[in-house]
Tab-separated table of C-alpha atoms in Angstrom:
chain	number	residue	atom	x	y	z
A	26	UNK	CA	9.040	60.605	-116.269
A	27	UNK	CA	9.109	59.152	-112.734
A	28	UNK	CA	10.854	55.984	-112.015
A	29	UNK	CA	9.347	53.500	-109.608
A	30	UNK	CA	11.705	51.357	-107.485
A	31	UNK	CA	10.736	49.288	-104.427
A	32	UNK	CA	12.818	50.147	-101.373
A	33	UNK	CA	13.822	48.309	-98.317
A	34	UNK	CA	10.817	47.803	-96.163
A	35	UNK	CA	11.549	45.968	-92.943
A	36	UNK	CA	8.131	45.378	-91.409
A	37	UNK	CA	7.555	44.409	-87.724
A	38	UNK	CA	4.823	44.585	-85.161
A	39	UNK	CA	4.913	47.952	-83.344
A	40	UNK	CA	3.075	48.953	-80.166
A	41	UNK	CA	-0.240	50.800	-80.692
A	42	UNK	CA	0.998	53.749	-78.653
A	43	UNK	CA	3.858	54.271	-81.068
A	44	UNK	CA	1.489	55.220	-83.835
A	45	UNK	CA	0.739	58.729	-82.899
A	46	UNK	CA	1.381	61.234	-85.686
A	47	UNK	CA	4.456	63.432	-85.453
A	48	UNK	CA	5.077	66.613	-87.323
A	49	UNK	CA	8.509	65.489	-88.410
A	50	UNK	CA	11.229	62.899	-87.901
A	51	UNK	CA	14.954	62.876	-88.691
A	52	UNK	CA	17.205	59.901	-88.809
A	53	UNK	CA	20.983	60.120	-88.958
A	54	UNK	CA	24.167	58.199	-88.409
A	55	UNK	CA	25.668	58.699	-84.976
A	56	UNK	CA	29.052	59.885	-86.467
A	57	UNK	CA	27.926	62.521	-88.798
A	58	UNK	CA	26.190	60.344	-91.319
A	59	UNK	CA	23.794	61.601	-94.028
A	60	UNK	CA	20.352	62.304	-92.683
A	61	UNK	CA	16.963	61.564	-94.260
A	62	UNK	CA	13.973	63.435	-92.752
A	63	UNK	CA	10.279	62.834	-93.151
A	64	UNK	CA	7.434	65.200	-92.510
A	65	UNK	CA	5.700	62.627	-90.387
A	66	UNK	CA	6.870	59.543	-88.496
A	67	UNK	CA	3.677	57.613	-88.807
A	68	UNK	CA	0.181	57.505	-90.426
A	69	UNK	CA	-3.065	56.106	-89.082
A	70	UNK	CA	-5.360	54.791	-91.689
A	71	UNK	CA	-8.120	54.641	-89.045
A	72	UNK	CA	-10.836	52.047	-89.471
A	73	UNK	CA	-10.887	50.176	-92.726
A	74	UNK	CA	-12.803	47.195	-94.004
A	75	UNK	CA	-10.944	43.875	-94.703
A	76	UNK	CA	-10.262	43.778	-98.395
A	77	UNK	CA	-9.420	47.545	-98.701
A	78	UNK	CA	-5.919	48.472	-99.708
A	79	UNK	CA	-5.332	51.930	-98.084
A	80	UNK	CA	-2.362	53.934	-99.425
A	81	UNK	CA	-0.383	56.754	-97.932
A	82	UNK	CA	2.510	58.751	-99.335
A	83	UNK	CA	5.392	59.748	-97.021
A	84	UNK	CA	7.588	62.622	-98.154
A	85	UNK	CA	11.332	62.113	-97.531
A	86	UNK	CA	13.915	64.889	-97.579
A	87	UNK	CA	17.674	64.523	-97.989
A	88	UNK	CA	18.958	66.649	-95.161
A	89	UNK	CA	22.655	65.879	-95.849
A	90	UNK	CA	25.140	67.658	-98.081
A	91	UNK	CA	25.434	64.937	-100.701
A	92	UNK	CA	23.189	63.095	-103.027
A	93	UNK	CA	21.951	59.787	-101.536
A	94	UNK	CA	20.536	56.613	-103.056
A	95	UNK	CA	17.910	54.568	-101.129
A	96	UNK	CA	18.292	51.343	-102.880
A	97	UNK	CA	17.706	48.577	-100.346
A	98	UNK	CA	14.851	46.177	-101.364
A	99	UNK	CA	13.855	43.553	-98.625
A	100	UNK	CA	10.140	43.567	-97.732
A	101	UNK	CA	9.548	41.478	-94.549
A	102	UNK	CA	5.859	41.343	-94.891
A	103	UNK	CA	3.790	40.121	-97.847
A	104	UNK	CA	0.819	42.379	-97.175
A	105	UNK	CA	2.607	45.780	-96.750
A	106	UNK	CA	4.025	47.246	-99.904
A	107	UNK	CA	6.472	50.174	-99.947
A	108	UNK	CA	7.580	51.839	-103.201
A	109	UNK	CA	9.935	54.816	-103.546
A	110	UNK	CA	9.176	56.839	-106.684
A	111	UNK	CA	12.807	57.979	-107.112
A	112	UNK	CA	15.662	56.228	-105.305
A	113	UNK	CA	18.096	59.042	-105.899
A	114	UNK	CA	17.694	62.112	-103.875
A	115	UNK	CA	20.034	65.211	-104.363
A	116	UNK	CA	20.858	67.280	-101.300
A	117	UNK	CA	17.955	69.268	-100.033
A	118	UNK	CA	15.475	67.528	-102.337
A	119	UNK	CA	12.457	65.366	-101.626
A	120	UNK	CA	11.296	61.926	-102.663
A	121	UNK	CA	7.873	60.261	-102.187
A	122	UNK	CA	7.399	56.874	-100.566
A	123	UNK	CA	4.050	55.211	-101.292
A	124	UNK	CA	2.956	52.658	-98.584
A	125	UNK	CA	-0.052	50.263	-99.227
A	126	UNK	CA	-1.702	48.090	-96.590
A	127	UNK	CA	-3.243	44.983	-98.042
A	128	UNK	CA	-5.839	43.899	-95.530
A	129	UNK	CA	-7.530	40.876	-97.049
A	130	UNK	CA	-7.024	38.071	-94.571
A	131	UNK	CA	-5.559	40.298	-91.922
A	132	UNK	CA	-8.291	41.638	-89.740
A	133	UNK	CA	-7.724	43.348	-86.398
A	134	UNK	CA	-5.297	46.045	-85.257
A	135	UNK	CA	-2.326	46.374	-87.646
A	136	UNK	CA	0.827	48.294	-86.670
A	137	UNK	CA	3.762	48.051	-89.036
A	138	UNK	CA	7.235	49.526	-88.937
A	139	UNK	CA	8.886	50.430	-92.274
A	140	UNK	CA	12.606	50.995	-92.555
A	141	UNK	CA	14.034	52.790	-95.588
A	142	UNK	CA	17.729	52.153	-96.042
A	143	UNK	CA	20.663	52.482	-98.359
A	144	UNK	CA	23.691	50.265	-99.262
A	145	UNK	CA	25.807	53.376	-98.362
A	146	UNK	CA	26.707	52.893	-94.627
A	147	UNK	CA	26.876	56.665	-94.207
A	148	UNK	CA	23.128	56.887	-94.816
A	149	UNK	CA	21.219	56.096	-91.603
A	150	UNK	CA	17.951	54.174	-91.911
A	151	UNK	CA	14.609	56.076	-91.746
A	152	UNK	CA	11.863	54.509	-89.629
A	153	UNK	CA	8.209	55.022	-90.448
A	154	UNK	CA	5.043	53.409	-89.177
A	155	UNK	CA	1.447	52.793	-90.370
A	156	UNK	CA	-1.482	51.673	-88.308
A	157	UNK	CA	-5.031	50.525	-89.088
A	158	UNK	CA	-7.982	48.927	-87.427
A	159	UNK	CA	-9.281	46.393	-89.919
A	160	UNK	CA	-12.875	45.381	-89.532
A	161	UNK	CA	-13.370	41.750	-90.803
A	162	UNK	CA	-15.601	40.906	-93.670
A	163	UNK	CA	-16.469	37.719	-91.832
A	164	UNK	CA	-14.788	36.012	-88.754
A	165	UNK	CA	-15.490	33.385	-86.256
A	166	UNK	CA	-15.521	34.629	-82.683
A	167	UNK	CA	-15.399	32.381	-79.623
A	168	UNK	CA	-16.738	33.102	-76.276
A	169	UNK	CA	-13.917	33.998	-73.948
A	170	UNK	CA	-14.272	30.898	-71.731
A	171	UNK	CA	-14.088	28.589	-74.886
A	172	UNK	CA	-10.808	29.933	-76.269
A	173	UNK	CA	-8.637	27.377	-74.462
A	174	UNK	CA	-8.701	23.591	-75.068
A	175	UNK	CA	-11.381	21.656	-73.228
A	176	UNK	CA	-11.195	18.477	-71.130
A	177	UNK	CA	-13.953	15.869	-71.043
A	178	UNK	CA	-14.502	12.391	-69.720
A	179	UNK	CA	-14.369	9.294	-71.759
A	180	UNK	CA	-17.803	8.361	-73.147
A	181	UNK	CA	-19.197	11.957	-72.558
A	182	UNK	CA	-20.161	14.564	-75.011
A	183	UNK	CA	-19.882	18.311	-75.027
A	184	UNK	CA	-21.553	21.097	-76.947
A	185	UNK	CA	-19.922	24.438	-77.819
A	186	UNK	CA	-21.029	27.340	-79.831
A	187	UNK	CA	-19.071	29.921	-81.830
A	188	UNK	CA	-20.371	32.975	-83.548
A	189	UNK	CA	-19.816	34.488	-87.047
A	190	UNK	CA	-19.286	38.234	-87.069
A	191	UNK	CA	-18.256	40.786	-89.625
A	192	UNK	CA	-19.636	43.412	-92.066
A	193	UNK	CA	-20.898	40.826	-94.595
A	194	UNK	CA	-22.646	38.480	-92.159
A	195	UNK	CA	-26.153	39.589	-93.298
A	196	UNK	CA	-25.298	39.052	-96.927
A	197	UNK	CA	-23.778	35.578	-96.504
A	198	UNK	CA	-25.289	32.174	-96.906
A	199	UNK	CA	-23.557	29.832	-94.557
A	200	UNK	CA	-23.212	26.074	-94.910
A	201	UNK	CA	-21.040	23.503	-93.299
A	202	UNK	CA	-18.403	22.364	-95.910
A	203	UNK	CA	-16.079	19.956	-93.899
A	204	UNK	CA	-15.426	18.618	-90.343
A	205	UNK	CA	-11.967	17.045	-90.041
A	206	UNK	CA	-12.576	14.903	-87.031
A	207	UNK	CA	-15.175	12.013	-87.095
A	208	UNK	CA	-15.921	12.359	-83.386
A	209	UNK	CA	-17.280	15.946	-84.096
A	210	UNK	CA	-20.468	17.056	-85.693
A	211	UNK	CA	-21.298	20.617	-86.669
A	212	UNK	CA	-24.417	22.538	-87.649
A	213	UNK	CA	-25.293	26.171	-88.469
A	214	UNK	CA	-27.974	27.906	-86.303
A	215	UNK	CA	-29.348	31.336	-85.774
A	216	UNK	CA	-30.401	33.265	-82.684
A	217	UNK	CA	-32.588	36.425	-82.599
A	218	UNK	CA	-30.899	39.328	-80.767
A	219	UNK	CA	-33.119	42.437	-80.784
A	220	UNK	CA	-33.828	43.465	-84.367
A	221	UNK	CA	-30.797	41.377	-85.613
A	222	UNK	CA	-30.060	37.689	-86.092
A	223	UNK	CA	-26.809	36.161	-84.939
A	224	UNK	CA	-25.306	33.352	-87.006
A	225	UNK	CA	-23.450	30.590	-85.186
A	226	UNK	CA	-21.880	27.146	-85.536
A	227	UNK	CA	-22.870	24.432	-82.915
A	228	UNK	CA	-20.172	21.924	-82.350
A	229	UNK	CA	-20.935	18.600	-80.643
A	230	UNK	CA	-17.840	16.696	-79.481
A	231	UNK	CA	-17.935	13.016	-78.416
A	232	UNK	CA	-15.252	11.600	-76.164
A	233	UNK	CA	-14.794	8.146	-77.769
A	234	UNK	CA	-11.144	7.623	-76.963
A	235	UNK	CA	-8.457	8.714	-74.494
A	236	UNK	CA	-6.040	11.299	-75.662
A	237	UNK	CA	-5.658	14.871	-77.000
A	238	UNK	CA	-7.525	15.743	-80.250
A	239	UNK	CA	-7.832	18.433	-82.872
A	240	UNK	CA	-10.578	19.443	-85.367
A	241	UNK	CA	-11.168	21.831	-88.044
A	242	UNK	CA	-14.567	23.008	-89.266
A	243	UNK	CA	-14.784	24.705	-92.725
A	244	UNK	CA	-17.873	26.872	-93.528
A	245	UNK	CA	-18.901	28.112	-96.947
A	246	UNK	CA	-20.025	31.698	-96.930
A	247	UNK	CA	-21.403	32.545	-100.424
A	248	UNK	CA	-19.183	35.756	-100.330
A	249	UNK	CA	-16.681	35.951	-103.160
A	250	UNK	CA	-14.222	38.008	-101.253
A	251	UNK	CA	-14.256	35.515	-98.430
A	252	UNK	CA	-15.664	32.219	-99.682
A	253	UNK	CA	-14.529	30.043	-96.671
A	254	UNK	CA	-14.275	30.384	-92.957
A	255	UNK	CA	-12.154	27.864	-90.973
A	256	UNK	CA	-12.347	27.156	-87.296
A	257	UNK	CA	-9.838	25.057	-85.454
A	258	UNK	CA	-10.070	23.845	-81.905
A	259	UNK	CA	-8.741	21.099	-79.584
A	260	UNK	CA	-9.868	19.080	-76.593
A	261	UNK	CA	-8.633	16.179	-74.320
A	262	UNK	CA	-10.450	13.175	-73.226
A	263	UNK	CA	-9.679	11.773	-69.776
A	264	UNK	CA	-10.613	8.439	-68.321
A	265	UNK	CA	-12.055	7.567	-64.856
A	266	UNK	CA	-8.558	6.673	-63.708
A	267	UNK	CA	-5.703	8.977	-62.575
A	268	UNK	CA	-2.244	7.420	-62.409
A	269	UNK	CA	0.599	9.110	-60.538
A	270	UNK	CA	3.456	9.204	-61.323
A	271	UNK	CA	3.307	8.311	-64.972
A	272	UNK	CA	6.673	6.625	-64.895
A	273	UNK	CA	9.217	5.389	-62.307
A	274	UNK	CA	13.000	5.913	-62.225
A	275	UNK	CA	15.776	3.969	-60.227
A	276	UNK	CA	19.324	4.949	-59.862
A	277	UNK	CA	22.407	2.656	-59.591
A	278	UNK	CA	25.702	3.139	-57.836
A	279	UNK	CA	24.434	4.406	-54.613
A	280	UNK	CA	25.735	3.087	-51.264
A	281	UNK	CA	22.225	2.353	-49.912
A	282	UNK	CA	19.858	-0.128	-51.323
A	283	UNK	CA	17.293	1.546	-53.724
A	284	UNK	CA	14.128	2.737	-51.907
A	285	UNK	CA	10.610	1.595	-52.740
A	286	UNK	CA	8.625	3.460	-55.468
A	287	UNK	CA	4.784	3.686	-55.329
A	288	UNK	CA	2.284	4.035	-58.174
A	289	UNK	CA	-1.058	5.470	-57.074
A	290	UNK	CA	-4.242	4.693	-59.060
A	291	UNK	CA	-7.251	6.865	-58.138
A	292	UNK	CA	-10.591	6.273	-59.957
A	293	UNK	CA	-13.957	8.065	-60.167
A	294	UNK	CA	-15.709	4.718	-60.295
A	295	UNK	CA	-17.367	3.057	-57.233
A	296	UNK	CA	-15.880	-0.397	-56.663
A	297	UNK	CA	-12.801	0.243	-58.460
A	298	UNK	CA	-10.141	-2.423	-58.075
A	299	UNK	CA	-6.569	-3.258	-59.112
A	300	UNK	CA	-6.657	-6.883	-59.877
A	301	UNK	CA	-3.065	-7.608	-60.501
A	302	UNK	CA	0.357	-6.097	-61.432
A	303	UNK	CA	3.377	-7.673	-62.965
A	304	UNK	CA	6.734	-6.542	-64.217
A	305	UNK	CA	8.501	-7.907	-67.259
A	306	UNK	CA	11.922	-7.970	-65.364
A	307	UNK	CA	12.787	-10.223	-62.459
A	308	UNK	CA	14.866	-7.367	-61.026
A	309	UNK	CA	11.752	-5.797	-59.591
A	310	UNK	CA	9.193	-7.039	-57.096
A	311	UNK	CA	5.630	-5.684	-57.516
A	312	UNK	CA	2.878	-5.817	-55.020
A	313	UNK	CA	-0.714	-4.473	-55.023
A	314	UNK	CA	-2.259	-2.740	-51.951
A	315	UNK	CA	-5.550	-1.065	-51.243
A	316	UNK	CA	-4.996	2.512	-50.061
A	317	UNK	CA	-6.614	4.120	-47.068
A	318	UNK	CA	-8.181	6.704	-49.454
A	319	UNK	CA	-11.439	5.763	-51.097
A	320	UNK	CA	-11.268	4.380	-54.737
A	321	UNK	CA	-7.473	4.410	-54.572
A	322	UNK	CA	-5.046	1.580	-54.862
A	323	UNK	CA	-1.170	1.432	-54.691
A	324	UNK	CA	1.277	-0.647	-56.715
A	325	UNK	CA	4.599	-0.789	-54.749
A	326	UNK	CA	7.764	-1.550	-56.626
A	327	UNK	CA	11.043	-2.662	-55.015
A	328	UNK	CA	14.322	-3.893	-56.328
A	329	UNK	CA	14.484	-7.661	-55.833
A	330	UNK	CA	18.020	-8.069	-57.272
A	331	UNK	CA	20.264	-4.996	-56.572
A	332	UNK	CA	23.258	-6.642	-58.213
A	333	UNK	CA	21.329	-7.065	-61.553
A	334	UNK	CA	19.788	-3.457	-61.510
A	335	UNK	CA	22.846	-1.962	-63.308
A	336	UNK	CA	22.377	-4.400	-66.142
A	337	UNK	CA	18.998	-3.035	-67.329
A	338	UNK	CA	17.936	0.321	-68.543
A	339	UNK	CA	14.155	-0.014	-68.885
A	340	UNK	CA	11.389	-2.236	-67.601
A	341	UNK	CA	7.659	-2.366	-67.899
A	342	UNK	CA	4.823	-2.955	-65.330
A	343	UNK	CA	1.322	-4.069	-66.536
A	344	UNK	CA	-1.461	-3.237	-64.084
A	345	UNK	CA	-4.758	-4.903	-64.619
A	346	UNK	CA	-7.924	-3.087	-63.345
A	347	UNK	CA	-11.746	-3.541	-63.369
A	348	UNK	CA	-12.260	-0.291	-65.223
A	349	UNK	CA	-13.955	-1.258	-68.545
A	350	UNK	CA	-12.391	1.892	-70.209
A	351	UNK	CA	-8.884	1.257	-68.881
A	352	UNK	CA	-8.551	-2.361	-68.162
A	353	UNK	CA	-4.713	-2.232	-68.304
A	354	UNK	CA	-2.421	0.507	-67.349
A	355	UNK	CA	1.280	0.347	-68.408
A	356	UNK	CA	3.937	1.977	-66.148
A	357	UNK	CA	7.393	2.570	-67.595
A	358	UNK	CA	10.563	2.036	-65.308
A	359	UNK	CA	13.874	3.647	-66.321
A	360	UNK	CA	17.304	2.893	-64.714
A	361	UNK	CA	20.419	5.127	-64.909
A	362	UNK	CA	23.593	5.597	-62.918
A	363	UNK	CA	23.391	7.955	-59.943
A	364	UNK	CA	24.542	11.502	-60.692
A	365	UNK	CA	27.354	12.918	-58.565
């Protein structure tokens, strides 16, 4: 009767080029350690469908003079299983290692390294590889230009489309299940393409507030093996106003008086104005100036009381504008000793 015992399977990503089939491989300790050889160093499952669990058996041979025990058990991947039918291998004898690739939820190119080892330090590890191209049952595919986060203006809206692909796409019945951000709406749509029909998700994003945002869209499929698809994306909403720099810093302890700092406010709006600017600390003097550049203003900040500068660490400037979306801009000031 054969005994089944899992062995050490240390699994890691391996380059595609390393998956070529070799007639044999031998691993051995550098100082005359016991060697374990395999009739092949890798196996390519080829193209499989997501949900398949392809299996391959590697044959290991004890090429050393003594009986060895391959008894390490430490799988590093939850979806590649390695099982040695007999952990004890006499000299010159063979043992079979069954490797199964579980593909559900793991579409795309898969390259995995399997290391078979022993608690005996004289037995060198044996490295094997499996490779497969896993075709998805269903997947969401973005256009290349839509893969990165998008920027949009406050008050604007943007539409993006993503496509559903996979071997089960014609059998599925798609429906929007959930949209996680209230500023996003989603709808399913189809598009004829030759004799086929493409299925897509149309996303409408509204820039209602300034900041960086995330959203998830969940789609029911009607396919038992893959009942839900989830798509996540992000975007930023910018206002009409660009402020540079975003904060000011002053140093204490220098021989010379601290120099002036300038905050530039540049707007997309015609008729943009900075109405006022004030600091919450009397240490600083703040003045407002119209820049020579169009739609641009400057807020200049100088130290009014150099002796008191070392007594504070932070201050705050409030800048009032006529931009309805950004009527007030807050600029932070930090103070620290000068570095030698």
